[in-house]
PDB file of C-alpha atoms in Angstrom:
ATOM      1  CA  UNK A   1       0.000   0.000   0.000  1.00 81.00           C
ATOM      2  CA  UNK A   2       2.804   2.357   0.923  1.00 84.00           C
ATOM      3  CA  UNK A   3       4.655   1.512  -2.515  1.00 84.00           C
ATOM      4  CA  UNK A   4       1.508   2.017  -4.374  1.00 83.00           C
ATOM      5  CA  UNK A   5       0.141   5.856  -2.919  1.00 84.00           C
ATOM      6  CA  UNK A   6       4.207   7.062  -3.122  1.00 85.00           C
ATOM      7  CA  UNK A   7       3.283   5.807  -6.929  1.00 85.00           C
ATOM      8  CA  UNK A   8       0.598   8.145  -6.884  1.00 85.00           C
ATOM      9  CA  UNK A   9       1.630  10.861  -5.503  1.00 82.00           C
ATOM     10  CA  UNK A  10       4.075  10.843  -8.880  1.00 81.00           C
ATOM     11  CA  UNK A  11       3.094  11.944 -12.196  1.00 65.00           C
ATOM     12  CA  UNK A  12       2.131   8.932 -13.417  1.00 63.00           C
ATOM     13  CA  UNK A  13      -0.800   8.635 -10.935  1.00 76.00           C
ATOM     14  CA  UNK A  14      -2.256   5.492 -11.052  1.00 77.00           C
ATOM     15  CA  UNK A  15      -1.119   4.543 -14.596  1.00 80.00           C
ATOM     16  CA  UNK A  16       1.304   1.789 -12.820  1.00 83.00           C
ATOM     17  CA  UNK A  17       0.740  -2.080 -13.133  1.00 82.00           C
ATOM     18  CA  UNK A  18       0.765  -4.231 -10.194  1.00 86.00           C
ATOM     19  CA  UNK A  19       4.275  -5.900 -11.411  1.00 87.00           C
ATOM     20  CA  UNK A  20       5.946  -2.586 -11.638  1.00 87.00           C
ATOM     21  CA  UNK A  21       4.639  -1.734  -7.973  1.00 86.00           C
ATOM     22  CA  UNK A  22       5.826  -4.912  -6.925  1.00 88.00           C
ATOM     23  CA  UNK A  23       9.019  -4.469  -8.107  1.00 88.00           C
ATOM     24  CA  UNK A  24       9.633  -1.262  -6.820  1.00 87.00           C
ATOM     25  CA  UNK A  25       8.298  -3.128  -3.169  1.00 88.00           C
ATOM     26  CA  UNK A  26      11.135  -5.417  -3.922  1.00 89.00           C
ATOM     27  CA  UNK A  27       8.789  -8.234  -3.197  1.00 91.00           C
ATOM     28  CA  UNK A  28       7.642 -11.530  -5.816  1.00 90.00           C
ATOM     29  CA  UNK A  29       5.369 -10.110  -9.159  1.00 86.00           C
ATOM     30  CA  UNK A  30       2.582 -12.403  -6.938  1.00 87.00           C
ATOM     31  CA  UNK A  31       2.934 -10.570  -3.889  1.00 87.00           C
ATOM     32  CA  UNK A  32       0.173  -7.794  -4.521  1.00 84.00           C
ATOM     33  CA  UNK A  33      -2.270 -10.988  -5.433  1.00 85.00           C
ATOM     34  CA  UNK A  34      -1.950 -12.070  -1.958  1.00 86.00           C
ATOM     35  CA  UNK A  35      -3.697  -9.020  -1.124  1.00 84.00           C
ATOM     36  CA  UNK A  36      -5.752  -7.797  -3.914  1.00 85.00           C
ATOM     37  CA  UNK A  37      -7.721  -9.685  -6.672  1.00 84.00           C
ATOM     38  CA  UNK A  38      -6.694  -6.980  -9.193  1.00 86.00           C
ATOM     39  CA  UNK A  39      -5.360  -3.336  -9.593  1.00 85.00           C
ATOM     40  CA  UNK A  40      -9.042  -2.076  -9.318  1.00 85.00           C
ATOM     41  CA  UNK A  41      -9.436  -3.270  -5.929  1.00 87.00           C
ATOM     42  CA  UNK A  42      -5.913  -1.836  -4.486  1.00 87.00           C
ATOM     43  CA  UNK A  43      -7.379   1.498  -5.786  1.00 88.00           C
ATOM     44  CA  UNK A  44     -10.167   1.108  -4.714  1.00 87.00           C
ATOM     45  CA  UNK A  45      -8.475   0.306  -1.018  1.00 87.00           C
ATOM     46  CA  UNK A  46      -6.474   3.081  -1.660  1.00 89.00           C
ATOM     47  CA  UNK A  47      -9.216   5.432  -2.498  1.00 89.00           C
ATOM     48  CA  UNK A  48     -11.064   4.665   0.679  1.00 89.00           C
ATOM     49  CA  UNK A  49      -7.898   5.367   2.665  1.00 90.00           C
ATOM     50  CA  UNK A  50      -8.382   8.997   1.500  1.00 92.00           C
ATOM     51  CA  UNK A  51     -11.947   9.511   2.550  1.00 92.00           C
ATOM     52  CA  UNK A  52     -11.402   8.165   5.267  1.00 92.00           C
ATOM     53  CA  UNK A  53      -8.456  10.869   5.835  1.00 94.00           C
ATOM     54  CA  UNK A  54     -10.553  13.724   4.626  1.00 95.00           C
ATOM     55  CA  UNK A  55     -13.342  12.601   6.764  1.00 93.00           C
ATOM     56  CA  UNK A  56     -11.011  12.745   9.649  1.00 94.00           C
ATOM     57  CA  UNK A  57      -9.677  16.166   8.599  1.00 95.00           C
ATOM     58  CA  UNK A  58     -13.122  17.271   8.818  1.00 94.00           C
ATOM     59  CA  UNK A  59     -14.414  16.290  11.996  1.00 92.00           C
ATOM     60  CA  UNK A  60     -10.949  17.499  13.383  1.00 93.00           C
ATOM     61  CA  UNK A  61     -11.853  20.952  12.659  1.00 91.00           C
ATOM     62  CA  UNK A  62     -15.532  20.529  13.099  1.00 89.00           C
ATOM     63  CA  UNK A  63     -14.507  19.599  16.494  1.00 86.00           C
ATOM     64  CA  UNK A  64     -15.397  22.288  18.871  1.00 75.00           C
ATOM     65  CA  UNK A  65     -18.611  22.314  20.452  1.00 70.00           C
ATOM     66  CA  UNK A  66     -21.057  25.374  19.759  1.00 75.00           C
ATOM     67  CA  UNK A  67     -19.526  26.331  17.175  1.00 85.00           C
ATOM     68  CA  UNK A  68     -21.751  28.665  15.196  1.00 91.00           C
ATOM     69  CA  UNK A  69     -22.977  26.997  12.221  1.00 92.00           C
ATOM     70  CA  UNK A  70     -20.786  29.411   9.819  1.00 91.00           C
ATOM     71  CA  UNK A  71     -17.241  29.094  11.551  1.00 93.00           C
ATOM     72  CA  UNK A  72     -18.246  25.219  10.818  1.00 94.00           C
ATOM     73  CA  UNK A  73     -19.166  25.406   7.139  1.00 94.00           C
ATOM     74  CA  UNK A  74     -15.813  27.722   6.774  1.00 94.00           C
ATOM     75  CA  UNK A  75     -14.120  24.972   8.764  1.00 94.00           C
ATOM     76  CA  UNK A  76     -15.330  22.330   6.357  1.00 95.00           C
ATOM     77  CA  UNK A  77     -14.856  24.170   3.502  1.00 95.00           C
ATOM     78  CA  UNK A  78     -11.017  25.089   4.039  1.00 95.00           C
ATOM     79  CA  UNK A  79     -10.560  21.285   5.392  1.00 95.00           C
ATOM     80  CA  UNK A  80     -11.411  19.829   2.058  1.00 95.00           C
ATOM     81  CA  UNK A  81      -9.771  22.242  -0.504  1.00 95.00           C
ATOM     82  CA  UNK A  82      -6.873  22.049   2.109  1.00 94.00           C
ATOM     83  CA  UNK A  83      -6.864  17.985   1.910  1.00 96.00           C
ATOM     84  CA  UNK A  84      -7.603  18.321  -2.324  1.00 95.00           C
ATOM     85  CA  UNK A  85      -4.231  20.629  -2.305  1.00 93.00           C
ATOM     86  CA  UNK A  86      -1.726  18.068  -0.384  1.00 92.00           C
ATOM     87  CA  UNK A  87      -3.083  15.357  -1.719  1.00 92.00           C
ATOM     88  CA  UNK A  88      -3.726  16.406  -5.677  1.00 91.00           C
ATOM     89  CA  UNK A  89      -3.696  12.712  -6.816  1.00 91.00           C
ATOM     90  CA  UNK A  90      -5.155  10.647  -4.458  1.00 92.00           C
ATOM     91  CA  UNK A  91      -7.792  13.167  -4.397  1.00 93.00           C
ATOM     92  CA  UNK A  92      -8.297  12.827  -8.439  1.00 91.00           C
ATOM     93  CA  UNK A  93      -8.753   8.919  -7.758  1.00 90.00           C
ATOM     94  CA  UNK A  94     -10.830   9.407  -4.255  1.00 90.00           C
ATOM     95  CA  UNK A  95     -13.187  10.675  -6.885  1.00 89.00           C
ATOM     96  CA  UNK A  96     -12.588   9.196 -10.450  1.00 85.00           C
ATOM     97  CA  UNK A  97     -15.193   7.533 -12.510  1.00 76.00           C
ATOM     98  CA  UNK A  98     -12.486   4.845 -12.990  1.00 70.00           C
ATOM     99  CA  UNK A  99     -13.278   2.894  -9.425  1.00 68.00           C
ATOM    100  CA  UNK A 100     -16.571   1.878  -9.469  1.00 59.00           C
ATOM    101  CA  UNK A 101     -16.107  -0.580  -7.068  1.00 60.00           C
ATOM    102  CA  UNK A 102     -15.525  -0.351  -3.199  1.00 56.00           C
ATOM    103  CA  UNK A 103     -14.223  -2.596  -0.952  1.00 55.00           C
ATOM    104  CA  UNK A 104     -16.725  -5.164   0.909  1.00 54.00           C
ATOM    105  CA  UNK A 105     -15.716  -3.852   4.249  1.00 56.00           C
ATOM    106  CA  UNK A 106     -16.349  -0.036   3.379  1.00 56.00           C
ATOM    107  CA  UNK A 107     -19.844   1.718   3.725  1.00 56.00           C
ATOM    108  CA  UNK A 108     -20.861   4.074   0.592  1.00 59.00           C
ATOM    109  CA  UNK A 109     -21.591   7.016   3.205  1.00 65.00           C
ATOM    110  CA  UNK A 110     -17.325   7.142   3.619  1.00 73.00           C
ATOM    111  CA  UNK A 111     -17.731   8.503   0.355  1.00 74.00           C
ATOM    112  CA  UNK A 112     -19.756  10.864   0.889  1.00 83.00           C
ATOM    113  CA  UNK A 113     -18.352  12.599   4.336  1.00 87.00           C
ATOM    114  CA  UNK A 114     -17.972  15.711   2.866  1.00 90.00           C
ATOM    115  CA  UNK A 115     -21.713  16.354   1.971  1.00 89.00           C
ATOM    116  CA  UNK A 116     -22.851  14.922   4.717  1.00 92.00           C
ATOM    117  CA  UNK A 117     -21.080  17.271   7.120  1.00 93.00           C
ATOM    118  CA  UNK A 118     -22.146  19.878   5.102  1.00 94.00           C
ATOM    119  CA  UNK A 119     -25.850  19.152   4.834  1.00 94.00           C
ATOM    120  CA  UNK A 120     -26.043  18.481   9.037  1.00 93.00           C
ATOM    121  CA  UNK A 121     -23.892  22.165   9.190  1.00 94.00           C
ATOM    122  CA  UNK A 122     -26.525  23.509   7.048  1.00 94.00           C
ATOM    123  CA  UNK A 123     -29.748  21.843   8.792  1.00 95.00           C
ATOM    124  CA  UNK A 124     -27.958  23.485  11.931  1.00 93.00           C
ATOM    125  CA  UNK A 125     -27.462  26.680  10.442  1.00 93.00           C
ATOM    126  CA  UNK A 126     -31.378  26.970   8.727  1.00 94.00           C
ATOM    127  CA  UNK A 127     -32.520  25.840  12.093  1.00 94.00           C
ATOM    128  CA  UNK A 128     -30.934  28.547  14.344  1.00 92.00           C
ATOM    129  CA  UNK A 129     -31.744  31.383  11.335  1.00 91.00           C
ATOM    130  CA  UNK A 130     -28.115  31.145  10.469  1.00 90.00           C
ATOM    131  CA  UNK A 131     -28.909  30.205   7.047  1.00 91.00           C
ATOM    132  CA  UNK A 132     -31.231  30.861   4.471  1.00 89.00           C
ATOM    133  CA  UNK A 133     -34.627  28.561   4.264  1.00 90.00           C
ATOM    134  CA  UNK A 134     -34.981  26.042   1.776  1.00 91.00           C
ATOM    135  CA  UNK A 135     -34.238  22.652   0.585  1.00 94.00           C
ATOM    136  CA  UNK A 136     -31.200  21.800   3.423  1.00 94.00           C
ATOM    137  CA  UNK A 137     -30.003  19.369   0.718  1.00 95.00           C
ATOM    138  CA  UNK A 138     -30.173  21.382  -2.088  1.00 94.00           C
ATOM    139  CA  UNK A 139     -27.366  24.063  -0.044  1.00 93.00           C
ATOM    140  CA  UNK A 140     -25.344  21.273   1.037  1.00 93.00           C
ATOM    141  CA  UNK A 141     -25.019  19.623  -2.860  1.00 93.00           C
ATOM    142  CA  UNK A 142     -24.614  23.353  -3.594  1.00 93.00           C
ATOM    143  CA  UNK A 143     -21.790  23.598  -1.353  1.00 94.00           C
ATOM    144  CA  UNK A 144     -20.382  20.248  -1.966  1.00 94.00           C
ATOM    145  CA  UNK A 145     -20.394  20.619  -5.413  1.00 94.00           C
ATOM    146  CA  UNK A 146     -18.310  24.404  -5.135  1.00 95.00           C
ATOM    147  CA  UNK A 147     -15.817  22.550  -2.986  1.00 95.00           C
ATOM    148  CA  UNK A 148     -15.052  20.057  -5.555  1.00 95.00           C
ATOM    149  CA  UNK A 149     -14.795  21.863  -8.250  1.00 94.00           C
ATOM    150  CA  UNK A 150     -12.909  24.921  -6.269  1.00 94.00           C
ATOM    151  CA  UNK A 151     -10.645  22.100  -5.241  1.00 94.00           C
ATOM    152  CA  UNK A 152     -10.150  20.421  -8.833  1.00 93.00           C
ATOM    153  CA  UNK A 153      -9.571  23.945 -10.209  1.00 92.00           C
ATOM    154  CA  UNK A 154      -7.017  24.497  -7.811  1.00 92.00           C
ATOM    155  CA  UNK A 155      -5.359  21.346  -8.079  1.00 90.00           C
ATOM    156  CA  UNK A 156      -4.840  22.546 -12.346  1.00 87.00           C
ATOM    157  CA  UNK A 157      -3.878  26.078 -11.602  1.00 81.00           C
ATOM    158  CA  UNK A 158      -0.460  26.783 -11.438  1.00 64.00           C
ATOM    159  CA  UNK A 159       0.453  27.002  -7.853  1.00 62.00           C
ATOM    160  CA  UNK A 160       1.265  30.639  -8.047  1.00 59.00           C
ATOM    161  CA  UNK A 161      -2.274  31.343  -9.111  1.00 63.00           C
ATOM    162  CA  UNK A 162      -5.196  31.693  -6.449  1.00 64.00           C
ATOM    163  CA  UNK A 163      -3.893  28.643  -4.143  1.00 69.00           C
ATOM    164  CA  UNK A 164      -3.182  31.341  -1.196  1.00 76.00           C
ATOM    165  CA  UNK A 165      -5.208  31.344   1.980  1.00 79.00           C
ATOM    166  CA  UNK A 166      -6.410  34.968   1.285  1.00 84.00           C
ATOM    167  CA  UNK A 167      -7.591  33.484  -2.405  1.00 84.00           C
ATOM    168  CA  UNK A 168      -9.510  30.825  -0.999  1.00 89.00           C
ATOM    169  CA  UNK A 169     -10.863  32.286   1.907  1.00 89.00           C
ATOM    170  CA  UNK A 170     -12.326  35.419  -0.933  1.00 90.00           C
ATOM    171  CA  UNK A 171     -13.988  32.449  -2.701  1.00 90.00           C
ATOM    172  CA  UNK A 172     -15.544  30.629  -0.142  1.00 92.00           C
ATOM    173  CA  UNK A 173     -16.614  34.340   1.402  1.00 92.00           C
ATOM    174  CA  UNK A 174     -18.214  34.553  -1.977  1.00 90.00           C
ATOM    175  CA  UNK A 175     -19.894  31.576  -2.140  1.00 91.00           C
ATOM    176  CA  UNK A 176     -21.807  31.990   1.470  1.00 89.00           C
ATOM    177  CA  UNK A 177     -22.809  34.914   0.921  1.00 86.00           C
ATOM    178  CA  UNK A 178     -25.456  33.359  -1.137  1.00 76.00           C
ATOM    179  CA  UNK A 179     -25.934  31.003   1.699  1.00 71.00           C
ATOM    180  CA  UNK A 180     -26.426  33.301   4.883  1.00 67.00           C
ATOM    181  CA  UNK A 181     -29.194  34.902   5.910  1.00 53.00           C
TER     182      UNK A 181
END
């Protein structure tokens, strides 16, 4: 696994075969069968390894208690374009029409941590007055949908273009401001 996201994390993404990651694991051209029926699947594991990362980056700075329900969607926000920047290509596969498959031992909803904190955020923030009224879901597909493609935007702009804190702090000011009340 460790062979395979450093293989990643190169420009080759995951154009690799399963011998050539074996033999830069210096282990048998087998050895990843032992683990994996096919290359599909170790994505697939290895895809799940990063929502389950991003989910944890989320609910690390969701954290606090009482937090008012915009300091949370700004949290959540930041925490995924943040986790899109460092991790450009395992966040291209987290999400690529290429794995259609998921591990047995992984729940869809991992998949979808980022809209789901998003839509309870919002349901908190319509609920207090925070927010504007209306379809809950709608907002949080909305927002999930701006975060994904402000992420994938950012991942293809050259890093001296817009990937500052100030830059992405001015978009996602932008984009709730057609979310508050």
């Amino acid at each position: 696994m460790e062979t395979a996201q450093e293989m990643l994390r190169e420009a080759g993404g995951w154009r690799f075969t399963l011998r050539e990651l074996a033999r830069r694991a210096h282990v048998s051209h087998t050895a990843p069968y032992k683990h994996f029926a096919d290359k599909s699947e170790l994505l697939a594991e290895i895809s799940m390894h990063g929502h389950r990362q991003l989910r944890d980056r989320i609910n690390s700075a969701t954290r606090r208690e009482n937090k008012p329900p915009h300091a949370e969607i700004v949290a959540i926000l930041r925490s995924h374009v943040g986790f899109a920047l460092t991790n450009a290509s395992l966040y291209r596969l987290m999400f690529s029409s290429e794995l259609a498959t998921l591990p047995a031992n992984e729940p869809e909803p991992v998949r979808q941590c980022t809209r789901q904190a998003l839509l309870q955020c919002v349901s908190r923030g319509q609920e207090r007055g925070d927010f504007r009224r209306g379809s809950a879901e709608g907002q949080a597909r909305a927002a999930w949908a701006f975060v994904h493609g402000l992420s994938l935007l950012l991942i293809d702009q050259d890093e001296s273009e817009g990937r500052s804190g100030e830059a992405i702090d001015d978009a996602i000011s932008s984009f709730l401001k057609g979310v508050l009340a």
